[in-house]
GROMACS .gro file of C-alpha atoms in nm:
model
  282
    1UNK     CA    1  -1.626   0.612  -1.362
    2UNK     CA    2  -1.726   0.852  -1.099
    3UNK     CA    3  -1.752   1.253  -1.163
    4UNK     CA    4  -1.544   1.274  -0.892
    5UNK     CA    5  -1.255   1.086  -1.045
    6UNK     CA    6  -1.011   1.337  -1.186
    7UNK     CA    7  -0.792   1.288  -1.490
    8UNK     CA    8  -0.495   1.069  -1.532
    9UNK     CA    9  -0.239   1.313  -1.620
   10UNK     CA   10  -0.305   1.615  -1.378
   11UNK     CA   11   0.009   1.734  -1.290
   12UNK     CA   12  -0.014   1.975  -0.965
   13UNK     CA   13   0.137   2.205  -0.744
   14UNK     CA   14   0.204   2.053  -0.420
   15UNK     CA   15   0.315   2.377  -0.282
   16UNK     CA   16  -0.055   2.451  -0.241
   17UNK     CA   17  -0.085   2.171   0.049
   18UNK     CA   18   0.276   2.237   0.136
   19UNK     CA   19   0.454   2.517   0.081
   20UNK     CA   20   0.807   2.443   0.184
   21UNK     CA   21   0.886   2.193  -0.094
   22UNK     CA   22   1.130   2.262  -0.364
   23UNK     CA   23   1.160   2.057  -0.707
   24UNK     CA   24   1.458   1.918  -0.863
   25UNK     CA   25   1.581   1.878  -1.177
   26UNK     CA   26   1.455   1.571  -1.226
   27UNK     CA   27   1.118   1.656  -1.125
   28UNK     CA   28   1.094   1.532  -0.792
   29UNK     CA   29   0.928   1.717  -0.536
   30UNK     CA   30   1.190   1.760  -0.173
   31UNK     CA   31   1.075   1.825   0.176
   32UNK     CA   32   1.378   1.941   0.428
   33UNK     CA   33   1.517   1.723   0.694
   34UNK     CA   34   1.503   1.317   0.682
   35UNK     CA   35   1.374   1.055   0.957
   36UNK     CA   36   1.464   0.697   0.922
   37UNK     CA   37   1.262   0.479   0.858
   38UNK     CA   38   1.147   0.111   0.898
   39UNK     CA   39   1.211  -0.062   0.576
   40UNK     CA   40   1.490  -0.227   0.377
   41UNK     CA   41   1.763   0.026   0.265
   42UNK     CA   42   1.736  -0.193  -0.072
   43UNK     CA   43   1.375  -0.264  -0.071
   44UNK     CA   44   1.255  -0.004  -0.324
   45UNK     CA   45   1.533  -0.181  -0.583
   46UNK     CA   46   1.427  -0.526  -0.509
   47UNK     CA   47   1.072  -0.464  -0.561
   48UNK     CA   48   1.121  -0.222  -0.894
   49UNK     CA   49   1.272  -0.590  -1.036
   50UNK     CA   50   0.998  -0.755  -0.918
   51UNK     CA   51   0.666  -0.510  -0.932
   52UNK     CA   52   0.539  -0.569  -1.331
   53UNK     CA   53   0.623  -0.959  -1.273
   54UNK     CA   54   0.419  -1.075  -0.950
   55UNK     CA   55   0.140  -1.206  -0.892
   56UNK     CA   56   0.113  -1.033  -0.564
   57UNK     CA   57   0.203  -0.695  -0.707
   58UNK     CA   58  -0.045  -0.700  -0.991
   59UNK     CA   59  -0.308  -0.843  -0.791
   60UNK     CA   60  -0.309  -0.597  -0.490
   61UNK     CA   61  -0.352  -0.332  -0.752
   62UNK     CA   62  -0.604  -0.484  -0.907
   63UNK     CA   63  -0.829  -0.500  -0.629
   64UNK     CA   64  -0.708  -0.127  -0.544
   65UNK     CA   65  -0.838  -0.003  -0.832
   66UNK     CA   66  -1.183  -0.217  -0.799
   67UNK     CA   67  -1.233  -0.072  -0.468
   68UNK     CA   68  -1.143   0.266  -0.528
   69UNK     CA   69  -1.393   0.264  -0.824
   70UNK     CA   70  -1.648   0.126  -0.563
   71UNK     CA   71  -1.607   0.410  -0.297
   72UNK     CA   72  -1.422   0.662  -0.488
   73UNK     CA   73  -1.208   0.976  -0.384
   74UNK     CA   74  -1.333   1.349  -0.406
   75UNK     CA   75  -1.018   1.455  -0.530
   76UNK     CA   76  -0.642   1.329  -0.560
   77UNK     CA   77  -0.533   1.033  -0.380
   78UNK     CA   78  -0.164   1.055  -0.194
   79UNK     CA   79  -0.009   0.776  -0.174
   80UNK     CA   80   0.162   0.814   0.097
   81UNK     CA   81   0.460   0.567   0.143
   82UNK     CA   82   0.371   0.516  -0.236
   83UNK     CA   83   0.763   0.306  -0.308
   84UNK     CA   84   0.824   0.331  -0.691
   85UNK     CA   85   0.453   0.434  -0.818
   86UNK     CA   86   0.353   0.116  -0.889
   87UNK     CA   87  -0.007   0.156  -0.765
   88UNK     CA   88  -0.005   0.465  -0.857
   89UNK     CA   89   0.037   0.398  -1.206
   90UNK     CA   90  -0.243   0.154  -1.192
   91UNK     CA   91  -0.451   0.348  -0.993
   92UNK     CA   92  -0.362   0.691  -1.286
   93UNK     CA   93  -0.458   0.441  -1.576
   94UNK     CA   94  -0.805   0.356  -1.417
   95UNK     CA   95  -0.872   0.748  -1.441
   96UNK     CA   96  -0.773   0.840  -1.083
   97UNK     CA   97  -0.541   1.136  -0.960
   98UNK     CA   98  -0.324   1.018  -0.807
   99UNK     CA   99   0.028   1.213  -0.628
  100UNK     CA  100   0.319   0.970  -0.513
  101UNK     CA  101   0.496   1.053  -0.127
  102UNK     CA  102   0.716   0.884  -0.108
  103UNK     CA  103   1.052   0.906   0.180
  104UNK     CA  104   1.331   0.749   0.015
  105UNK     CA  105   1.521   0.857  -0.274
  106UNK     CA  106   1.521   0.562  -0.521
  107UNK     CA  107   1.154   0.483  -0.478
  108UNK     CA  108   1.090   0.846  -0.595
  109UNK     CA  109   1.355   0.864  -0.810
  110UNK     CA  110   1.106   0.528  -1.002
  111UNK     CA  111   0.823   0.740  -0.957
  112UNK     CA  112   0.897   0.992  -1.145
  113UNK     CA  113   1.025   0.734  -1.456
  114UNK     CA  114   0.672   0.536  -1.404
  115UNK     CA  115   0.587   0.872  -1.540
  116UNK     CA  116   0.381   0.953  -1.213
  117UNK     CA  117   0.303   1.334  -1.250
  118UNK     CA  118   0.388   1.440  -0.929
  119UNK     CA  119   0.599   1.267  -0.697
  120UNK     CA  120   0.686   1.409  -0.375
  121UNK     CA  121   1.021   1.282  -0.132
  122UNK     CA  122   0.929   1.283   0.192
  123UNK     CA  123   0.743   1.125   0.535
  124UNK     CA  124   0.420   1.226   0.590
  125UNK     CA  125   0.570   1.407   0.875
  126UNK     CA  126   0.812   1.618   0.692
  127UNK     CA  127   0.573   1.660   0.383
  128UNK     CA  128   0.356   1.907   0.649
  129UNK     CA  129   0.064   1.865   0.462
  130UNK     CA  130  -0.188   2.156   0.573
  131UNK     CA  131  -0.462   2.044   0.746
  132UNK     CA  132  -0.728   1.974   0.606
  133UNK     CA  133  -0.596   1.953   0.263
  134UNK     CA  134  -0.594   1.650   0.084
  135UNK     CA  135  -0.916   1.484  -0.075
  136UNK     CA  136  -0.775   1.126  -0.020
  137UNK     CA  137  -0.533   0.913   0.123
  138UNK     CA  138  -0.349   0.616   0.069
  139UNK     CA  139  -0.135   0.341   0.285
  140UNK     CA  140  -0.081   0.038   0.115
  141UNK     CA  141   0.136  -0.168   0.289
  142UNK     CA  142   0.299   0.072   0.523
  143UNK     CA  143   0.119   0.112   0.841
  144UNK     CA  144   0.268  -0.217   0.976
  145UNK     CA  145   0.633  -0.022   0.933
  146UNK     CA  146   0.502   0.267   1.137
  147UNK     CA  147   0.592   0.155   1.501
  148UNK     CA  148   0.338   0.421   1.651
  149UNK     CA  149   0.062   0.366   1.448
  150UNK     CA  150  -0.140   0.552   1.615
  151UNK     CA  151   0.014   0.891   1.593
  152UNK     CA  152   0.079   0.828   1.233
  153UNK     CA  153  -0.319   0.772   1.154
  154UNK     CA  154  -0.388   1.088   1.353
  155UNK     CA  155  -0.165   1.259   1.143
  156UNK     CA  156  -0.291   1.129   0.814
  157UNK     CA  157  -0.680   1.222   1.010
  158UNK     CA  158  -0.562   1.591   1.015
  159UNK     CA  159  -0.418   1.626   0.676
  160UNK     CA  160  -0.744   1.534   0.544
  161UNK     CA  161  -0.996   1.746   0.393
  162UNK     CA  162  -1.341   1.671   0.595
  163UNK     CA  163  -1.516   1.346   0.478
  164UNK     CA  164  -1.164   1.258   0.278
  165UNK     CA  165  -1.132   0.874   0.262
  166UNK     CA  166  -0.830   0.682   0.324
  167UNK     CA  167  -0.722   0.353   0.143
  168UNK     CA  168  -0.532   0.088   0.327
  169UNK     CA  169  -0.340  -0.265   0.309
  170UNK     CA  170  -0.178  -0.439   0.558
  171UNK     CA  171  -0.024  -0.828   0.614
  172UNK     CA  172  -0.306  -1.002   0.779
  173UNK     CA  173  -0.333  -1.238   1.060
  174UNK     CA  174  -0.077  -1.217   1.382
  175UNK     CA  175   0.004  -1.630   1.379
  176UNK     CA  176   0.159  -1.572   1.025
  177UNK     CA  177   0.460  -1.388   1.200
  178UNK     CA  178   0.797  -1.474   1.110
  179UNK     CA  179   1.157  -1.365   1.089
  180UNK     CA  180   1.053  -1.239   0.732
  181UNK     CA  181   0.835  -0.957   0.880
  182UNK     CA  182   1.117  -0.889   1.125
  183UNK     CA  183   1.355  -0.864   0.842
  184UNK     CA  184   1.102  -0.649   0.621
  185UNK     CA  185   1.080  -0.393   0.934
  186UNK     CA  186   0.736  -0.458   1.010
  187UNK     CA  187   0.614  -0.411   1.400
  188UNK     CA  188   0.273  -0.612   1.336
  189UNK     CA  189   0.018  -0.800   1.142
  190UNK     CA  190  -0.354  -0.724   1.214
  191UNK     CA  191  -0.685  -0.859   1.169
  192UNK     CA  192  -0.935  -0.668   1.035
  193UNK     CA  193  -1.049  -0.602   1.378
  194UNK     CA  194  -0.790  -0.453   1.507
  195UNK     CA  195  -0.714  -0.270   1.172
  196UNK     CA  196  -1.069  -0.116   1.231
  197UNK     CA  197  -1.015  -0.064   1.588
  198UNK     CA  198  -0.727   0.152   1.505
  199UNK     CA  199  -0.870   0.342   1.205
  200UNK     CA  200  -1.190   0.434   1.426
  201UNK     CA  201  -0.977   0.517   1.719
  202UNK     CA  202  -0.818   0.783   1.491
  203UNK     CA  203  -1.148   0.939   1.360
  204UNK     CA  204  -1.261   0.755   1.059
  205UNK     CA  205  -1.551   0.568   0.981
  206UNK     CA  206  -1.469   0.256   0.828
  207UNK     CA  207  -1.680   0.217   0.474
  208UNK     CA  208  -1.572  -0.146   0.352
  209UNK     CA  209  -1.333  -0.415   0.497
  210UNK     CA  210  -1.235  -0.747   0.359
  211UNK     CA  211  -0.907  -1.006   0.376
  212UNK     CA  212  -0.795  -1.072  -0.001
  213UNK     CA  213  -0.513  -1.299  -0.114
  214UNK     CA  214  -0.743  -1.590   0.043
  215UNK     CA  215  -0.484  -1.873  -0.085
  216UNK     CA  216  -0.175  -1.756   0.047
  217UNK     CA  217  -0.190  -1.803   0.405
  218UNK     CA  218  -0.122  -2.204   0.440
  219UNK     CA  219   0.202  -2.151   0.226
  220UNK     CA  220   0.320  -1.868   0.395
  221UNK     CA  221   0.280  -2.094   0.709
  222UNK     CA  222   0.481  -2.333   0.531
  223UNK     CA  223   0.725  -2.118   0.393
  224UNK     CA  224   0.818  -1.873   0.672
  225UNK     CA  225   0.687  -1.955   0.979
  226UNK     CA  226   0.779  -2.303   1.074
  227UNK     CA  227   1.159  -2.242   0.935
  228UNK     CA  228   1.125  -1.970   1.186
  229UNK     CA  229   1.053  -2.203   1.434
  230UNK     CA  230   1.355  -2.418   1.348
  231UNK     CA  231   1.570  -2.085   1.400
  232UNK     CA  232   1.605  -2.085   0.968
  233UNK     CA  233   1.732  -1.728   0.879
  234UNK     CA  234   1.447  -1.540   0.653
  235UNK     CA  235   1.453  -1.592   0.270
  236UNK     CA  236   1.724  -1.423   0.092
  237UNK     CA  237   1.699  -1.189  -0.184
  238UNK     CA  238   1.708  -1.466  -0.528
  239UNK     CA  239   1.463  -1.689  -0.325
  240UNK     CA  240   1.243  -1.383  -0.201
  241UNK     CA  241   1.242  -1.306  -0.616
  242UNK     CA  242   1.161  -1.623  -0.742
  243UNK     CA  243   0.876  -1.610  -0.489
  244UNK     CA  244   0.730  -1.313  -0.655
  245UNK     CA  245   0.796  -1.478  -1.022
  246UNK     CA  246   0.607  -1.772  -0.951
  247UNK     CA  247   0.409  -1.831  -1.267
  248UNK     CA  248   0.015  -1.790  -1.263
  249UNK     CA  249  -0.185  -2.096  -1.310
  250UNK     CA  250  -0.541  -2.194  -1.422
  251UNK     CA  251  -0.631  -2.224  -1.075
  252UNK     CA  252  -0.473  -1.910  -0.955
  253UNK     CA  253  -0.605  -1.715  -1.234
  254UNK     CA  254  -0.988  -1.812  -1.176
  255UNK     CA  255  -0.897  -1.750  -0.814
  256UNK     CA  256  -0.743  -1.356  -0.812
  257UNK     CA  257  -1.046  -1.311  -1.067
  258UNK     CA  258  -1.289  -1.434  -0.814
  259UNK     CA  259  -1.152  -1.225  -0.523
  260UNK     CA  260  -1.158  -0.883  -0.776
  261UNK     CA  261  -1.536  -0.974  -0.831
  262UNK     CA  262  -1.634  -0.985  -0.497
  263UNK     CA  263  -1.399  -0.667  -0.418
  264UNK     CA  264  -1.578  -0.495  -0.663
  265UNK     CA  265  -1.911  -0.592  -0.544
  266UNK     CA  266  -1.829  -0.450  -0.240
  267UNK     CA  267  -1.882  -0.803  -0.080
  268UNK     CA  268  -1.595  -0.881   0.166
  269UNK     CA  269  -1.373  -1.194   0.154
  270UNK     CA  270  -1.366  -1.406   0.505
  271UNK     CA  271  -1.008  -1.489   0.516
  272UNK     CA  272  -0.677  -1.418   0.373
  273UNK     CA  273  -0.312  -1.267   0.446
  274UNK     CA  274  -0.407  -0.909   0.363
  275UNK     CA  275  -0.638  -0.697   0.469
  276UNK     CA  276  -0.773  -0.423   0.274
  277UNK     CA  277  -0.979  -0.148   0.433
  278UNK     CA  278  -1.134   0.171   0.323
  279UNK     CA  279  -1.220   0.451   0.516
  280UNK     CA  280  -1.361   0.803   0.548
  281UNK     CA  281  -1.283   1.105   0.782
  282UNK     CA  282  -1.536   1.228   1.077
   0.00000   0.00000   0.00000
């Protein structure tokens, strides 16, 4: 573990990056004012049934937590758009500070029980985060919810302290669009070209970028985009589930394990339908 991680259970002040919020009762950090936002009104409930389950859950944080031992953070990380803490929580156990923002109630409402420390309610707009401020960042699958993309990025640029690196995941690879990413309220998939082209456009320096889930993008083919073609309405809630509960196999094990190693290694994987990125501010 790096000097620079900080310990697991730091609580802080986030008044001292923004001074507006208030707590609540129930620990929560608020920021005034709301702004909608694209993503499921129940989407924070369906995946707190479905987070400590999945495959796809457990493994994202896994290689989170490989990479952000690789090229770790000179301070806290926000996760920003952080849902119900759960990479927080893995990214707290590994040793890393981490603070939850999160902009709708439930999500940090699940936070707070994950037992994340501090767990702000609110965009990254309405947090006003001074600039300059925060030691790291990060966006793990929310960027493809933020239509301008670019404005939120230079947003994120300001907030962070010089030479502050930023963490992100997005869906991968444009011909796997379907009426499932319309109905999850997501504006685009990327490549990791374009990811970088986006992130360097906004004044970072990309550090390491790789696709990860390498398996998954044949079946998602399968699964959601040709019944898309055929005009097939996207997958409803107990199918989306049982999705997410499929049980691991020998295969699939030896597989995730395989993509963690490389991850770790810093050695990027060639294809897959995520991309994972890390970043640092000029």
């Amino acid at each position: 573990m790096s000097a620079a991680a900080s310990t697991a259970s730091e609580m802080h002040d986030p008044r001292l990056v923004a001074a507006h919020l208030d707590r609540a009762q129930n620990g929560v950090w608020f920021a005034d004012g709301r702004e909608p936002v694209s993503y499921l009104a129940e989407g924070n409930e369906v995946c707190f049934e479905l987070e400590e389950k999945s495959f796809w859950f457990q493994h994202r944080s896994n290689c989170l937590t490989s990479i952000v031992r690789r090229f770790p953070p000179s301070g806290a990380i926000y996760d920003i758009g952080g849902g119900n803490g759960f990479v927080a929580r893995a990214l707290i156990d590994a040793g890393f500070d981490t603070v939850v923002v999160e902009p709708g109630e439930t999500g940090a409402r699940n936070a707070a029980q994950r037992g994340i420390p501090t767990v702000i309610c609110a965009t990254l707009a309405s947090a006003k985060f001074a600039t300059d401020s925060l030691p790291a960042a990060g966006i793990f699958d929310v960027l493809e919810h933020v239509e301008n993309s670019a404005t939120f990025l230079g947003e994120i640029q300001r907030c962070l302290a010089p030479k502050g690196r930023l963490y992100i995941t997005v869906p991968a690879l444009p011909w796997l669009w379907s009426d499932d990413d319309v109905a999850a309220g997501h504006f685009r998939r990327y490549t990791l070209a374009t990811l970088s082209r986006e992130v360097e456009a906004a004044s970072f320096t990309p550090l390491f970028r790789s696709y990860f889930f390498s398996p998954l993008p044949l079946p998602l083919f399968a699964l959601r985009c040709v019944p898309s073609l055929f005009g097939k309405r996207p997958l409803p809630r107990k199918t989306y589930s049982g999705l997410h509960r499929q049980r691991a196999t020998w295969l699939t094990d030896r597989i995730w394990a395989a993509e963690r190693r490389r991850i770790a290694a810093a050695r990027p994987i060639p294809f897959g339908s995520s991309c994972l990125l890390v970043a640092e501010k000029r």
